[in-house]
PDB file of C-alpha atoms in Angstrom:
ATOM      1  CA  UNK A 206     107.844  71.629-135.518  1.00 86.00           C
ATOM      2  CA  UNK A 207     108.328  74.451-133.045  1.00 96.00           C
ATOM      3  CA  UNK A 208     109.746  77.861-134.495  1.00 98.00           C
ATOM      4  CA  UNK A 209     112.191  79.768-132.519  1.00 98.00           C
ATOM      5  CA  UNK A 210     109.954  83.119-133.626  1.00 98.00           C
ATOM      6  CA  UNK A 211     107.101  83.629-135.656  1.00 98.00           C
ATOM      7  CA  UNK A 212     106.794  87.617-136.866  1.00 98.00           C
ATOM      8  CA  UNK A 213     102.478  87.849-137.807  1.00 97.00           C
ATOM      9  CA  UNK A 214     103.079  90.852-140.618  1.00 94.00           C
ATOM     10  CA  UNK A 215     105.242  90.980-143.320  1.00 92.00           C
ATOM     11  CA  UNK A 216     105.080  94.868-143.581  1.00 91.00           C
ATOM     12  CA  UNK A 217     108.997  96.982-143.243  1.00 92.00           C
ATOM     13  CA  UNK A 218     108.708  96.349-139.324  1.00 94.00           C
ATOM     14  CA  UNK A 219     108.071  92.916-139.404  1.00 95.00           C
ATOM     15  CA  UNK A 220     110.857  91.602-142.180  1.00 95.00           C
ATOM     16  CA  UNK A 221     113.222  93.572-140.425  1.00 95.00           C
ATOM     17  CA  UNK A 222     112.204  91.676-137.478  1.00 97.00           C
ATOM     18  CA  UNK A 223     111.809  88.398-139.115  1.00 97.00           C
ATOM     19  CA  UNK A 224     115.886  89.365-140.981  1.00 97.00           C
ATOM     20  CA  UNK A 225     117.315  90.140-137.248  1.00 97.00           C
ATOM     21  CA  UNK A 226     115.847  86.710-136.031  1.00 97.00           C
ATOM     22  CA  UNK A 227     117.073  84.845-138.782  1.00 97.00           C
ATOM     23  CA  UNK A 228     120.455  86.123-139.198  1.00 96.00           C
ATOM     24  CA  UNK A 229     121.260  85.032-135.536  1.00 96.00           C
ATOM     25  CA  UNK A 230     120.016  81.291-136.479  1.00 96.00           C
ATOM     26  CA  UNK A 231     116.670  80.995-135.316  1.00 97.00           C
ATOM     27  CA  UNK A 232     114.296  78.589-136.870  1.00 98.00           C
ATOM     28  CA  UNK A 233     111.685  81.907-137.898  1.00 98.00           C
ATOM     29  CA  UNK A 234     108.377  81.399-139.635  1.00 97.00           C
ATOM     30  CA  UNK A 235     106.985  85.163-141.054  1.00 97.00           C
ATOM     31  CA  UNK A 236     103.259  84.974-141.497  1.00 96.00           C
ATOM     32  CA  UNK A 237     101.213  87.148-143.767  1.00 93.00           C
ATOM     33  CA  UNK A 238      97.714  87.692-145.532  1.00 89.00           C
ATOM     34  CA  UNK A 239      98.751  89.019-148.613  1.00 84.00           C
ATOM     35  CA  UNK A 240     102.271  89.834-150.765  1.00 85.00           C
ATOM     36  CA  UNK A 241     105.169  90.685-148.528  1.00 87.00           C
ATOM     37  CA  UNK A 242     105.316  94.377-148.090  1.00 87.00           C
ATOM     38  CA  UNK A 243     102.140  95.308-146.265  1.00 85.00           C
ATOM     39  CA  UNK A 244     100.879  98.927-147.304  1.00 85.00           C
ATOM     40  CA  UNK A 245     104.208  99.852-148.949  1.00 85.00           C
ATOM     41  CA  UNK A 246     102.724  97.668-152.096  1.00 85.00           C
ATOM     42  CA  UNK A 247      99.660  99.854-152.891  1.00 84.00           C
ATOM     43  CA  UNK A 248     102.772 103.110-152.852  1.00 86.00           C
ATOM     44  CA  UNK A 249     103.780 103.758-156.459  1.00 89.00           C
ATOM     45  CA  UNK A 250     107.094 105.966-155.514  1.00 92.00           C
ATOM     46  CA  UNK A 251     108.406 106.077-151.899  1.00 91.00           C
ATOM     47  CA  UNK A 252     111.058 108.986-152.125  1.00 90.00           C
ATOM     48  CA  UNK A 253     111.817 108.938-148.615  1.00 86.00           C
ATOM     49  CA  UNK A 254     113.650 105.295-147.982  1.00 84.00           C
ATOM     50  CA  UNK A 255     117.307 105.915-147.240  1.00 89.00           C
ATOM     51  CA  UNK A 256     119.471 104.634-149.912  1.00 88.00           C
ATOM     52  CA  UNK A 257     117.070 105.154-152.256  1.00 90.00           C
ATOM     53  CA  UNK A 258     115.984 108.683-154.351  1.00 91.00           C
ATOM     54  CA  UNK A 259     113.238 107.160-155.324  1.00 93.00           C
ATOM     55  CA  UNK A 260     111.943 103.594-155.261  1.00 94.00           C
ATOM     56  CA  UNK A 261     108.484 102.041-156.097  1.00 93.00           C
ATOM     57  CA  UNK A 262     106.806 100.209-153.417  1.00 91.00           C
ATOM     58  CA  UNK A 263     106.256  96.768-154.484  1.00 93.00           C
ATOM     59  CA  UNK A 264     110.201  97.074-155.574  1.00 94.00           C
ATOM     60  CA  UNK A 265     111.422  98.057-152.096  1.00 92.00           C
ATOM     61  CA  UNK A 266     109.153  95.587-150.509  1.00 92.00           C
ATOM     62  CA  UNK A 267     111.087  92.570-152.966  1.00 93.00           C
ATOM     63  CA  UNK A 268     114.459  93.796-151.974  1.00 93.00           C
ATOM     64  CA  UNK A 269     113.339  94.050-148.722  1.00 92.00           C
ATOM     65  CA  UNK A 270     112.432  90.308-148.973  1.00 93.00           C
ATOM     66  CA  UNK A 271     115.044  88.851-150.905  1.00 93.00           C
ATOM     67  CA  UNK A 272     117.930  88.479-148.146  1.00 94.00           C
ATOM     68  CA  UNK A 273     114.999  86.732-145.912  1.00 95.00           C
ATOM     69  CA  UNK A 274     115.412  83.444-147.798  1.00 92.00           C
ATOM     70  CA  UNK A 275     118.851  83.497-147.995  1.00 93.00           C
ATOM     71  CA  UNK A 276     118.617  83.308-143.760  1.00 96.00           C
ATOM     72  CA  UNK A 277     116.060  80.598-143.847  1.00 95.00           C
ATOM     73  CA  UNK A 278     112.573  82.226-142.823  1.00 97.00           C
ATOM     74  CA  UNK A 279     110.048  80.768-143.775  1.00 96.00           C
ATOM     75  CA  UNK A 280     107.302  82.797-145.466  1.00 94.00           C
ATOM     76  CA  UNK A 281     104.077  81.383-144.742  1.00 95.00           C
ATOM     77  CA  UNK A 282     100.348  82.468-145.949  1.00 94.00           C
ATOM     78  CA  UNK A 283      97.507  82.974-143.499  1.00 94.00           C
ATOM     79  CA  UNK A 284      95.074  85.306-141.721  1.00 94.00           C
ATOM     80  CA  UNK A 285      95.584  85.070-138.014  1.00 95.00           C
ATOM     81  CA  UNK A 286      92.670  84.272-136.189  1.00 96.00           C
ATOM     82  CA  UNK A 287      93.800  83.538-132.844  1.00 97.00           C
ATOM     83  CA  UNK A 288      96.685  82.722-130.471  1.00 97.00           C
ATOM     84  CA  UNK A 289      97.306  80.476-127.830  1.00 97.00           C
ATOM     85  CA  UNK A 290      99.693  80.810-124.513  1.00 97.00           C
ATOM     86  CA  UNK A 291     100.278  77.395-123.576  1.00 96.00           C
ATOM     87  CA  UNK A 292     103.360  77.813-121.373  1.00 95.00           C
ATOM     88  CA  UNK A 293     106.886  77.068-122.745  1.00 95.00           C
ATOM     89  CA  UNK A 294     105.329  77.878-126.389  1.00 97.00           C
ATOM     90  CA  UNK A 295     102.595  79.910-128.094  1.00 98.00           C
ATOM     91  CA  UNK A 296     100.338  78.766-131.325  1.00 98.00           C
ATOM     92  CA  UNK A 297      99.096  80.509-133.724  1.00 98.00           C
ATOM     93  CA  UNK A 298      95.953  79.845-135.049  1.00 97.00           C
ATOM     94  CA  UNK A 299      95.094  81.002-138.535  1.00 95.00           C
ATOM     95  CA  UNK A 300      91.889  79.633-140.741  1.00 90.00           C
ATOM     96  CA  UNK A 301      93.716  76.578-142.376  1.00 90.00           C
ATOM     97  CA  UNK A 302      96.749  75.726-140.014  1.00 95.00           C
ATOM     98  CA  UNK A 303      98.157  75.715-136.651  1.00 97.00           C
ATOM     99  CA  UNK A 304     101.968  76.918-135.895  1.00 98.00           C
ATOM    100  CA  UNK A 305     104.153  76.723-132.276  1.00 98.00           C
ATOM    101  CA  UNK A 306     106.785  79.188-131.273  1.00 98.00           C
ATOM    102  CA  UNK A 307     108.509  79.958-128.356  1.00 98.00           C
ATOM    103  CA  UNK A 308     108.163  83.484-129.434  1.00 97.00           C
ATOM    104  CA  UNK A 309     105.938  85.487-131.311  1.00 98.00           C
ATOM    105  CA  UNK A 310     106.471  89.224-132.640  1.00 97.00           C
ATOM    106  CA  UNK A 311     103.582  91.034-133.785  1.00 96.00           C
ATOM    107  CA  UNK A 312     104.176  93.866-136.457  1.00 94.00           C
ATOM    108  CA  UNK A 313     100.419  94.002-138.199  1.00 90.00           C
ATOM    109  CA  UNK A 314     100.868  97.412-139.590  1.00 83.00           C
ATOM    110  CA  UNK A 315      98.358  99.742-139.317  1.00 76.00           C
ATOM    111  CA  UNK A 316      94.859 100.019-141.523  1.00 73.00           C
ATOM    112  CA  UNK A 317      93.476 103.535-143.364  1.00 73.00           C
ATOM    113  CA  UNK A 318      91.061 105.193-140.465  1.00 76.00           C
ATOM    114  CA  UNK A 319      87.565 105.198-142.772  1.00 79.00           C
ATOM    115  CA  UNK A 320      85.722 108.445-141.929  1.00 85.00           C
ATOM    116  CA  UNK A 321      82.071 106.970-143.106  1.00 80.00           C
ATOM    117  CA  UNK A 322      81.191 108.953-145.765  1.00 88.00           C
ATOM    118  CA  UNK A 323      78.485 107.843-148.734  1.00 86.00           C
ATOM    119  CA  UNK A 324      80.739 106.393-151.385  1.00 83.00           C
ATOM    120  CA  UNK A 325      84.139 105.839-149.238  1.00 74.00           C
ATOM    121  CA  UNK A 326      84.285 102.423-149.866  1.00 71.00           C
TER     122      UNK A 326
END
């Protein structure tokens, strides 16, 4: 199977990406390392969403999923390890699987900058 779009990060950018491909009926595969919601999950109150005074961040990051399913994305697990141009499609290759797209959209979110300090970790 070939996917129309493949969004790698299921953070806000990339299941707003992933909801814009699917409601114009592409076949769109969302692929993520971890619960949908990227960094907004480790947020206990996000007070600056709009439509919301206050919202907890693994509760925005579910309503933020919820209408994904309903336009047909598929979520799938993985940690991308690689991709591939081969032409007319691109694959992506993660540790278990291999997926083709005609398109890919990258939205991987962004990591804490460690300063290296004894005890950071």
């Amino acid at each position: 199977m070939i996917y129309d779009t493949l969004v790698i990060g299921s953070g806000p950018g990339g299941m707003t990406a992933a909801l814009y491909a699917g409601r114009s009926n592409l076949k769109v595969g969302l692929i993520e390392q971890g619960a949908p919601g990227g960094q907004m999950n480790n947020t206990s109150d996000i007070e600056n969403y709009p439509g919301f005074e206050t919202i907890s961040g693994p509760d925005l990051s579910m309503k933020m999923y919820e209408p994904l399913e309903k336009f047909g994305v598929e979520n799938i697990y993985g940690i991308v390890e690689n991709i591939e141009d081969h032409g007319d499609f691109k694959r992506v290759l993660t540790a278990d699987e291999h997926y083709d797209a005609k398109t890919i959209i990258l939205a991987t979110g962004a990591k804490h900058r460690l300063v290296g300090i004894p005890g950071e970790q």
